[in-house]
Each structure stands twice: as structure tokens, then as C-alpha cells.
Amino acid sequence: MADGDYFHQLAHRDVAIRRQALQALSDQSDPALLKLLIGQPQLFEAELQELLVNIFVRNRSRWAAEIAGELLYATRESMRQLGITILHRLGDVSLKPLNRLQHSANPRVRLGVLQALAGIHSSVRAEWIRPFLADEDIRVVQEAVNLIRQYGDETTVLLLKDPFVHYPELRDSILWAFARYFHPEQLLHYFKAYFVHSEKLLHTFLLILNGYSPGVVNPILEQLVTAILDNENISLLNTIAKHLNTHVDWTLPADLQADLSNHQAALPRETRLSLLAASPTRAFVEFASQWNADTEPLTQCTALYAQRFPELALQYATELPPDLKPIIKKYAAQSLVTQNSPSWETTFAKNADPEILIHILNASASLSEKNNRNAVYRMLRQFPPAVIATFLNQLSSRESKEELLNNYLKHVDDVPAVLTELSSRVNGLGYLLTTYFADLFTHHDWARIALLNHLKVDQAFFIFTRLFAGETFREVPIFQTIWNYLSPAVRPAFLLAIINHSQTADIMQLFNELSVDISAETLILTSEFLDLLTLQPTSVQYIFLTLIYYDLENFKRDQ
């Protein structure tokens, strides 16, 4: 095909025909044809680009690289990017042409050279990137900085010190580049003079600190605050305060507060509150007690103060306004438990406050370490049943209630007395004790079934209904064993539960085989039980009364 024919097809409106012409050219390496190709903007559509790249790369000649280099002068960005791709794919063949293009007066060309070199080398080397860092066009310098951020090392990052000084608009990006290779202490050494004069750079540095432990961050915060105070650029403390509000483990030493107090008149109240909440001093409590502004910052900072310094917060909690005390208790409790503080048991023993223990239990429920949770439950012994009843009624989760109750019963000495008191104080106690008594039955701990005698009749009935009315408990030996441990006042509830879950014939057979006396004389029908009986179906009432009285006339006469 003659050149004119190629030209005609390459200029055709139909993409398929242009593709066919490109494929026909793919095996040729005539520089004139390559020149022809870059003069056809319609070939630079996305679906033809790979074919075009392949033609140049297959050529593998210096001419191909030089012709591709001309694309760097193009005004269309797609053509420039294609030139960069071709030069990159040609590899070392492109280095000489790129070396010449690097000195072009056109900054867009120099930028393209830089991008192509990065692709060829697949890394950043000091010897070829240094000239671009000194380029007179900031776009070129910016790209060089970006490449060092992505592909550099400690040596090439150090080349960014001069651009950092000369290009204020690039300092943020350069700081992130340094952060990839240098510890925050080194960054502070290099750039502290800039941090204490630039809110943007200080903010960036604090973002960089996000990835480090408090052991690294907190000494740096102290140095930053001290330097800011020394330079009297007090407004930058607002930036420090904002970051303190989002990091519960960031703190300031107590001895800084004296220096900060000298500048308190120049600080917004919210900033001062945040700085005080980050220090283990009483000053926060004093300031918070006088707060009469928006409550949201106060609530947030009170929670942070309690989490950071839980023991101190509990010590000073009584000095806070009533609406802040619950916040202190909640977050201090959570903090001591989740931090596994060695002193938390002692701390809470000194603050035997039902509300605090609620928060301990809520916090410990989310812990995976059983040792922590067991320590919480051991501590329950110091609280009387009335307090535990308050806890149970306040907790919203049934699982939390059950776990609290079961563990409390495991650790107290006088379980009968505890159950007697809880029975009149805890809502839904029978429901909560189901698991506890199920464990006793699973282990055939029949003697402890007598604990049911210390519950109210309706509570015992609920437990019987849930657990004791199955086939197993209608077996004569088991029935008689349980019956003998139950008090006359609780036996009717046991009997009623079995009737509720049995056929009449089975009931009659069971009672015919029993060697125990089941009659009105061996039972106490309390008013609570009679109320319970009236709620049962008529057929159940009839069977129950028939069993214990043998005929209803006796029952009517006794009533």
C-alpha cells in the first residue's frame, strides 16, 4: 500500500478502517511513517492507543524515541500522555532523546520527560531527578516531589530540603514525603521552626503523628506546645487543641499548665478547655465547674479527661456540676477496665457507687479477656443485694443481667438471703434465674434446688414452667426428690407447672405411683399462689384442685 493510501485510511472517519490501517503498518519501521502517525490526532483515541504504542515499541529505534518525544509538545493531553507511555515502553532507547528534551524551554515538555524517566527507571535516583527539583516551573518541581513520595528513598528525600525552603506551596507535600522515611522526632528536628509558624504545616504534622503510639506522640506534643509559647504564636494552640479532642491517648504534662495559664486571656475558652482536659491536673475540674457556654465542648472534654485520667477524675468528680458526674463515672469506669489498670479494683472499692459499677459491667462485657471480667465479678461481693437489684433493673440487656446475677450468686456467701431480698426488688427475676437453676439441674445438684424456696411463688412457677416440667421431672424418683426439698408454699407452683405441661392421664398415673403425700395438708396455698391459679385455664385449675382435695366440695368448704 502506498503512503498516500495509508494517509487516506488513517484519516478515515470510521474507527475500524483506521484500526485496519494501523495493523497494516505494525510491521514497518519507516521513520517517515512514524512521523505520519503522530500527525494524525484522530489516532489518539483510547481504543487505538495500544496499537499505536505497539508500532513505536516494535520499532525499538532512537528515531522512534525522538519522534515519540515530539508528542511531548502536543497541546492535547492525550497525545502528551501517549508520548510519555511510548518513551517509557521503549526503555533505554529513549534516554538520549529525553536528555535533550530535558533542556527544552517548554515546561510541559520537561514535565513529560520527568514522567517518562520515572517509568523507565521504575524508581527515583538522585542523579537524574536533582535537575527537576531545581526547575523554574513549579509544576515540574511538584511532579518531582510526587515521584519521590512514591518511589524515593532516604537519600532522594533529603534532596527535598531546598525545595521545602524555596516553595512554600509545596511544603505540605514535601513533609509527607519525609514522613515516609523519617521518624517524627527527626521531622521535628528538621522542621520545628516551620511548624510553630504555619497552621497548615502543624496540622499536617499532627496528622502524620496519627500513626504513632502515645509514647512517641506525647513528648513531641510537649515540645510543640513549648515552642509555640516561646514564639508567642498562641493561635496555633487552637490547632493542637482540635487534634487533642480526637485522640484520647494524647496528653500534655501537668507542668505545662503553668505556662499555658500565662496566656489564657489570648485563648478561646474551648481551646483552653481542651488543653486542660489533656493534663492530669485539678485545673480542668475548676474550669469545667465554671463553664456557662455551649455544653457540647464541655461534655466532650469531660469524657476525654475521664478516659485519660480515670482515677484523678473520680477523685474530683464530687466537685463537678451534677450533669457532668455521670459522664465522669461512665468514661472513667470504661477506661480503667479496658486499660486493665492494676489499681482499678482498689479505685472502685473506694468509690462503691452503683452507677460506677454499672459502667464497669458494661465495659467488662465487651472484653475478651476472661481474667478482667472475673475480677469485676469478684468485686461484686462488696455490694449488698439491694445495690445489685438496682444494677439489674438499670441494665437493658438480658444477657448482661443474667451474667451479672449468675456471677453475683457464685461469689456471695449467703445465697438464700440474697435470693430472698432480690425476689422483692428485681423485675423479672424468675426469667433471669432460669439459666442459674438449669445449671443446678444439669449437674443434679438437687439439694440446692431448695434455693427456690426463697423466691416468690410466681417466680418459682416461671422457672418450673421453663425447666422442670419436662418428661424427666415426671419420673417418680426425681419428682419425689425435688418435692422433698421444696417448702409447702412452693410445692403448689411445682405441681401446677407439671399439670400445665402434661396430659391428664399421665398426671393421674404419676400421682398414683408417688409415695409422698400430696394433699391440702402438705401444701400452703398462699394468696399469691391463688392469684396465680386464677390465671390458669379452667381445666388446669380443676385438675390441680381435684388432686389436692380429691373433690371440690372439700375445697369449697375450706375456702
XYZ file of C-alpha atoms in Angstrom:
559
model
C 0.000 0.000 0.000
C 1.356 3.439 -0.956
C 1.899 6.144 1.640
C -0.990 8.110 0.229
C -3.286 5.161 0.726
C -2.142 4.849 4.343
C -2.724 8.539 4.861
C -6.176 8.286 3.339
C -7.190 5.345 5.560
C -5.648 6.816 8.711
C -7.747 9.936 8.183
C -10.951 7.948 7.641
C -13.918 8.715 9.947
C -14.523 5.011 10.589
C -12.510 3.752 13.576
C -12.473 0.215 12.170
C -10.768 1.403 8.973
C -8.225 3.413 10.960
C -7.559 0.323 13.065
C -7.039 -1.776 9.908
C -4.525 0.742 8.553
C -2.622 0.779 11.852
C -2.440 -3.002 11.902
C -1.081 -2.976 8.349
C 1.639 -0.565 9.496
C 2.518 -2.544 12.599
C 5.377 -4.491 10.964
C 7.013 -1.476 9.320
C 9.705 0.682 10.875
C 10.000 3.561 8.434
C 10.661 6.824 10.366
C 8.655 8.680 7.739
C 5.634 6.559 8.537
C 6.119 7.106 12.261
C 6.163 10.854 11.562
C 2.985 10.405 9.589
C 1.334 8.673 12.537
C 1.957 11.413 15.093
C 0.449 13.924 12.720
C -2.935 12.216 12.913
C -4.781 13.366 16.095
C -7.669 11.032 15.330
C -5.376 8.079 16.066
C -5.020 9.090 19.681
C -8.426 7.818 20.697
C -8.303 5.360 23.571
C -9.198 2.273 21.538
C -6.351 2.867 19.053
C -3.672 3.892 21.529
C -2.384 0.423 22.337
C -1.899 -0.324 18.625
C -0.050 2.945 18.190
C 2.200 2.238 21.180
C 2.990 -1.230 19.834
C 4.064 0.166 16.468
C 6.560 2.519 18.112
C 7.808 -0.037 20.632
C 8.253 -2.709 17.964
C 10.456 -0.264 16.068
C 12.905 -0.111 19.019
C 14.953 2.660 17.409
C 16.331 6.015 18.504
C 14.259 7.529 15.702
C 11.118 6.088 17.242
C 12.042 7.607 20.598
C 12.760 11.009 19.080
C 9.526 11.020 17.123
C 7.589 9.968 20.246
C 9.362 12.766 22.095
C 7.741 15.260 19.733
C 4.425 14.262 21.264
C 5.503 15.955 24.469
C 4.993 19.288 22.687
C 1.375 18.454 21.882
C -1.331 20.658 23.337
C -3.754 17.752 23.658
C -3.129 15.972 26.957
C -3.986 12.564 25.487
C -1.217 12.963 22.885
C 1.294 14.040 25.542
C 0.410 11.067 27.746
C 0.748 8.699 24.813
C 4.210 10.107 24.097
C 5.199 9.521 27.725
C 3.875 5.944 27.534
C 5.825 5.205 24.336
C 9.056 6.640 25.748
C 8.560 4.625 28.914
C 7.952 1.390 26.976
C 10.944 1.997 24.691
C 13.140 1.985 27.800
C 16.860 2.771 27.447
C 16.417 3.664 23.767
C 14.635 6.802 24.970
C 17.338 8.073 27.315
C 19.351 10.127 24.813
C 16.335 11.849 23.252
C 14.974 12.506 26.735
C 18.279 14.026 27.816
C 17.980 16.580 25.007
C 14.297 17.243 25.679
C 15.047 17.837 29.339
C 16.562 21.201 28.382
C 13.549 22.307 26.367
C 12.259 25.791 27.083
C 8.750 24.348 27.224
C 7.899 23.347 30.830
C 5.241 20.905 29.627
C 7.965 19.039 27.729
C 10.252 18.964 30.770
C 7.357 17.630 32.817
C 6.772 14.880 30.265
C 10.473 13.978 30.309
C 10.337 13.624 34.079
C 7.304 11.340 33.919
C 8.865 9.215 31.188
C 12.129 8.847 33.123
C 10.230 7.720 36.215
C 8.584 4.992 34.150
C 11.853 3.872 32.556
C 13.772 3.637 35.826
C 10.843 2.323 37.915
C 12.450 4.208 40.784
C 13.782 7.639 41.643
C 17.515 8.263 41.517
C 19.264 11.349 42.784
C 21.404 11.797 39.665
C 18.516 12.239 37.257
C 15.848 13.804 39.452
C 18.019 16.544 41.004
C 17.769 18.925 37.979
C 13.975 18.708 38.035
C 13.888 19.773 41.684
C 15.628 22.979 40.627
C 13.324 23.611 37.664
C 11.983 27.126 37.288
C 8.439 25.830 36.751
C 6.698 24.741 39.936
C 4.645 22.108 38.105
C 7.837 20.247 37.264
C 9.105 20.520 40.828
C 5.725 19.340 42.158
C 5.844 16.255 39.955
C 9.397 15.517 41.091
C 8.243 15.751 44.707
C 5.326 13.405 43.991
C 7.648 10.866 42.390
C 9.993 10.956 45.368
C 6.996 10.444 47.671
C 6.043 7.343 45.699
C 9.354 5.808 44.669
C 12.126 7.549 46.590
C 14.340 6.518 49.475
C 16.081 8.284 52.342
C 18.756 9.678 50.008
C 16.402 11.179 47.452
C 14.027 12.514 50.116
C 16.867 14.587 51.542
C 17.056 16.344 48.159
C 13.720 17.947 49.061
C 15.187 20.181 51.757
C 15.933 23.000 49.315
C 12.545 22.885 47.559
C 10.950 22.933 51.023
C 12.626 26.266 51.705
C 12.037 27.830 48.288
C 8.496 26.624 47.519
C 6.115 27.291 50.452
C 3.207 25.890 48.436
C 4.980 22.508 48.213
C 5.909 22.199 51.877
C 2.881 20.133 52.806
C 3.589 17.560 50.096
C 7.314 17.504 50.918
C 6.556 16.927 54.605
C 4.522 13.842 53.719
C 7.469 12.626 51.600
C 9.814 12.975 54.581
C 7.286 11.185 56.787
C 7.692 8.015 54.718
C 11.324 7.632 55.700
C 11.941 9.608 58.884
C 10.744 9.277 62.471
C 8.589 12.123 63.846
C 11.414 13.158 66.174
C 13.612 13.724 63.104
C 10.824 15.648 61.373
C 10.518 17.848 64.442
C 14.273 18.443 64.374
C 14.230 19.408 60.679
C 11.045 21.467 60.550
C 10.070 22.675 64.048
C 10.766 26.294 63.091
C 8.156 25.962 60.330
C 5.596 24.080 62.451
C 5.412 26.883 65.001
C 4.679 29.490 62.325
C 2.355 27.660 59.936
C -1.064 26.323 60.895
C -1.233 24.180 57.750
C 2.161 22.534 58.341
C 1.407 21.996 62.015
C -1.904 20.362 61.090
C -0.136 18.092 58.577
C 2.497 17.110 61.126
C -0.212 16.233 63.649
C -1.924 14.090 61.008
C 1.392 12.293 60.463
C 1.561 11.607 64.212
C -1.758 9.712 63.998
C 0.086 6.534 63.118
C 2.354 6.554 66.170
C 1.938 5.430 69.769
C 1.317 7.859 72.639
C 4.841 7.136 73.851
C 6.145 8.781 70.678
C 3.487 11.460 70.273
C 3.141 12.930 73.763
C 6.778 14.084 74.214
C 6.559 15.692 70.759
C 3.340 17.480 71.724
C 5.096 18.887 74.776
C 7.939 20.214 72.614
C 5.492 21.713 70.121
C 3.444 23.500 72.776
C 6.599 24.811 74.436
C 7.956 26.087 71.107
C 4.621 27.728 70.240
C 4.584 29.505 73.600
C 8.212 30.570 73.189
C 7.409 32.040 69.779
C 4.200 33.567 71.129
C 2.225 32.275 68.155
C -0.622 31.440 70.527
C -3.262 30.941 67.838
C -1.559 27.672 66.834
C -2.679 26.184 70.146
C -6.158 26.046 68.593
C -4.788 23.505 66.101
C -3.202 21.460 68.885
C -6.484 21.541 70.820
C -8.527 20.271 67.858
C -6.265 17.253 67.493
C -6.291 16.579 71.235
C -10.084 16.366 71.024
C -9.859 13.467 68.565
C -7.146 11.417 70.320
C -7.977 10.164 73.777
C -4.425 8.889 74.353
C -2.730 12.205 73.515
C -1.841 14.131 76.672
C 0.205 17.067 77.927
C 2.322 17.085 81.107
C 0.938 18.806 84.177
C 3.839 21.253 84.432
C 2.884 22.829 81.091
C -0.312 24.217 82.579
C 1.535 26.950 84.450
C 2.966 28.249 81.162
C -0.389 27.945 79.425
C -2.174 29.824 82.189
C 0.017 32.854 81.473
C -1.601 33.052 78.028
C -5.157 32.083 78.949
C -6.517 35.529 78.098
C -5.403 35.069 74.483
C -7.003 31.632 74.131
C -10.599 30.863 73.154
C -12.436 29.171 76.022
C -12.916 25.945 74.018
C -9.181 25.771 73.300
C -8.317 26.285 76.940
C -10.830 23.606 77.948
C -9.274 21.100 75.509
C -5.743 21.815 76.729
C -6.783 21.465 80.369
C -8.557 18.168 79.627
C -5.269 16.790 78.285
C -3.337 17.367 81.532
C -3.544 15.399 84.813
C -4.398 18.391 86.969
C -7.311 19.677 89.014
C -7.386 22.787 86.815
C -9.766 21.112 84.364
C -12.327 20.443 87.104
C -12.110 24.036 88.334
C -12.572 25.431 84.835
C -15.370 22.990 83.940
C -17.253 23.863 87.128
C -17.452 27.490 85.998
C -18.455 26.689 82.405
C -21.542 28.538 81.236
C -21.177 28.292 77.470
C -22.155 25.654 74.894
C -22.326 22.276 76.631
C -21.099 20.122 73.721
C -17.378 21.005 74.091
C -17.694 20.586 77.850
C -19.283 17.144 77.516
C -16.651 16.005 75.019
C -13.718 17.280 77.074
C -15.117 15.851 80.315
C -15.313 12.416 78.686
C -11.741 12.748 77.397
C -10.463 13.864 80.802
C -12.149 10.879 82.483
C -10.725 8.430 79.936
C -7.217 9.839 80.141
C -7.007 10.179 83.911
C -9.766 7.965 85.361
C -8.504 7.779 88.936
C -7.987 11.532 89.107
C -11.368 12.159 87.504
C -13.166 10.016 90.079
C -11.277 11.748 92.857
C -12.522 15.148 91.693
C -15.951 14.041 90.440
C -17.757 15.374 93.504
C -16.637 18.908 92.622
C -18.279 18.840 89.205
C -21.815 20.002 88.397
C -24.456 17.223 88.624
C -24.839 16.887 84.853
C -21.116 16.113 84.449
C -20.830 13.487 87.181
C -22.466 10.683 85.136
C -20.049 11.410 82.269
C -17.036 11.175 84.578
C -18.298 7.908 86.084
C -19.078 6.291 82.750
C -15.842 7.068 80.946
C -13.562 6.632 83.951
C -15.040 3.179 84.563
C -14.652 2.160 80.943
C -11.098 3.448 80.830
C -9.902 1.630 83.931
C -11.408 -1.658 82.819
C -10.303 -1.542 79.176
C -6.803 -0.350 80.098
C -6.593 -3.198 82.625
C -5.243 -0.729 85.169
C -3.687 -2.550 88.150
C -5.391 -0.155 90.548
C -8.910 -0.195 89.186
C -10.297 -2.680 91.706
C -8.964 -0.564 94.568
C -10.259 2.588 92.934
C -13.769 1.250 92.597
C -13.688 -0.241 96.063
C -13.093 3.291 97.341
C -15.889 4.590 95.119
C -18.519 1.965 95.890
C -21.033 3.694 93.692
C -23.795 1.672 91.989
C -23.655 3.886 88.922
C -19.913 3.319 88.543
C -20.306 -0.442 88.812
C -22.940 -0.395 86.085
C -20.355 1.142 83.784
C -17.711 -1.353 84.882
C -20.009 -4.208 83.999
C -20.930 -2.705 80.648
C -17.264 -2.174 79.839
C -16.187 -5.610 81.035
C -18.915 -7.287 78.978
C -17.107 -6.226 75.816
C -13.753 -7.593 76.961
C -12.478 -10.828 75.538
C -10.060 -11.397 78.421
C -11.875 -13.514 80.986
C -9.473 -12.506 83.747
C -10.684 -8.931 83.556
C -14.319 -9.909 83.719
C -13.774 -12.352 86.550
C -12.096 -9.586 88.526
C -15.206 -7.480 88.024
C -17.438 -10.264 89.290
C -15.253 -10.937 92.314
C -15.657 -7.316 93.232
C -19.444 -7.683 93.264
C -19.260 -9.299 96.692
C -18.743 -5.941 98.364
C -22.178 -4.734 97.236
C -25.344 -5.652 99.177
C -28.277 -7.312 97.362
C -30.232 -4.046 97.312
C -27.493 -2.420 95.228
C -27.250 -5.411 92.901
C -31.025 -5.215 92.443
C -30.619 -1.595 91.370
C -27.983 -2.639 88.841
C -30.170 -5.385 87.438
C -33.145 -3.086 86.995
C -30.985 -0.479 85.242
C -29.264 -2.789 82.780
C -31.034 -3.018 79.443
C -29.513 -6.217 78.046
C -30.987 -9.502 79.239
C -27.631 -11.218 78.661
C -25.852 -8.640 80.818
C -28.443 -9.045 83.574
C -28.152 -12.833 83.551
C -24.378 -12.765 83.598
C -24.294 -10.247 86.442
C -26.820 -12.179 88.529
C -25.280 -15.612 87.949
C -21.801 -14.403 88.826
C -23.022 -12.499 91.865
C -24.654 -15.657 93.208
C -21.413 -17.565 92.625
C -19.390 -15.140 94.726
C -21.684 -14.358 97.679
C -21.757 -16.491 100.808
C -25.424 -16.402 101.864
C -27.270 -17.211 98.631
C -30.666 -17.894 100.336
C -30.679 -14.471 101.996
C -29.643 -12.812 98.743
C -32.414 -14.522 96.770
C -34.982 -13.562 99.397
C -34.057 -9.899 99.075
C -33.719 -9.932 95.295
C -37.106 -11.621 94.903
C -38.896 -8.490 96.083
C -36.677 -5.994 94.271
C -35.791 -7.308 90.792
C -38.180 -7.182 87.867
C -38.455 -10.494 86.010
C -36.216 -12.349 88.451
C -37.618 -15.763 87.542
C -36.720 -15.160 83.911
C -33.166 -14.164 84.857
C -32.647 -17.184 87.134
C -33.633 -19.750 84.520
C -30.033 -20.357 83.434
C -28.793 -20.489 87.028
C -31.232 -23.245 88.012
C -30.774 -25.036 84.706
C -27.109 -25.486 85.643
C -28.121 -26.949 89.008
C -30.380 -29.474 87.296
C -27.789 -30.331 84.676
C -25.390 -31.284 87.466
C -28.146 -32.972 89.545
C -27.450 -30.571 92.379
C -30.791 -31.448 93.918
C -30.025 -30.101 97.383
C -29.565 -26.578 96.043
C -32.995 -26.768 94.440
C -34.127 -25.707 97.910
C -32.983 -22.210 96.910
C -36.276 -21.936 95.045
C -37.979 -21.698 98.430
C -36.535 -18.196 98.786
C -38.291 -16.857 95.710
C -41.806 -15.620 95.287
C -44.311 -18.228 94.169
C -44.822 -16.707 90.725
C -41.032 -16.555 90.189
C -40.639 -20.203 91.133
C -43.576 -21.119 88.890
C -41.924 -19.371 85.947
C -38.718 -21.362 86.490
C -40.623 -24.634 86.894
C -42.546 -23.932 83.715
C -39.368 -23.266 81.742
C -37.196 -26.058 83.104
C -38.857 -28.575 85.374
C -41.964 -29.669 83.568
C -40.360 -31.997 81.046
C -40.633 -35.771 80.925
C -37.573 -36.231 83.156
C -39.145 -34.485 86.093
C -42.306 -36.562 85.891
C -40.246 -39.626 86.734
C -41.234 -40.746 90.199
C -37.778 -40.780 91.925
C -36.810 -37.346 90.596
C -40.205 -35.859 91.332
C -40.098 -37.128 94.899
C -36.545 -35.834 95.424
C -37.449 -32.349 94.221
C -40.713 -32.395 96.154
C -38.934 -33.183 99.395
C -36.606 -30.187 99.002
C -39.415 -27.743 98.302
C -41.268 -25.863 101.008
C -45.060 -26.308 101.349
C -45.540 -22.786 99.951
C -43.550 -23.503 96.758
C -44.790 -27.058 96.104
C -48.097 -25.862 94.612
C -46.192 -23.918 91.936
C -44.188 -27.036 91.060
C -47.347 -29.102 90.852
C -49.147 -26.511 88.742
C -46.251 -26.313 86.258
C -46.292 -30.067 85.731
C -50.062 -30.081 85.196
C -49.667 -27.310 82.648
C -47.347 -29.474 80.549
C -48.947 -32.909 80.910
C -51.871 -34.958 79.756
C -54.486 -35.707 82.419
C -53.900 -39.467 82.227
C -50.150 -39.025 82.739
C -50.752 -36.838 85.769
C -53.076 -39.358 87.369
C -50.621 -42.205 86.740
C -47.754 -40.188 88.264
C -49.664 -39.322 91.405
C -50.872 -42.891 91.834
C -47.229 -44.057 91.888
C -45.913 -41.413 94.296
C -45.110 -42.337 97.860
C -45.296 -38.729 99.027
C -48.419 -37.174 100.434
C -49.859 -34.606 98.062
C -52.842 -33.046 99.706
C -54.112 -29.796 101.101
C -52.426 -30.680 104.389
C -48.916 -30.828 102.850
C -49.265 -27.617 100.849
C -49.671 -23.967 101.711
C -51.883 -22.148 99.259
C -50.749 -18.570 99.693
C -52.747 -15.648 98.365
C -50.000 -15.126 95.756
C -50.451 -18.705 94.563
C -54.237 -18.415 94.423
C -53.822 -15.301 92.265
C -51.548 -17.343 90.024
C -54.038 -20.206 89.906
C -56.860 -17.953 88.745
C -54.773 -17.033 85.684
C -54.592 -20.680 84.542
C -57.052 -22.355 82.163
C -60.150 -23.764 83.866
C -59.130 -27.330 83.040
C -55.768 -26.852 84.768
C -57.446 -25.335 87.833
C -59.835 -28.278 88.004
C -57.083 -30.909 87.821
C -54.985 -29.134 90.453
C -57.849 -28.801 92.905
C -59.000 -32.349 92.285
C -55.509 -33.699 93.009
C -55.065 -31.999 96.328
C -58.650 -32.107 97.600
C -59.917 -35.232 95.856
C -63.218 -33.467 95.445
C -64.158 -29.838 95.042
C -66.588 -29.877 97.913
C -63.682 -30.095 100.364
C -62.033 -27.143 98.618
C -65.200 -25.039 98.784
C -65.615 -25.878 102.446
C -62.022 -24.887 103.300
C -62.397 -21.626 101.472
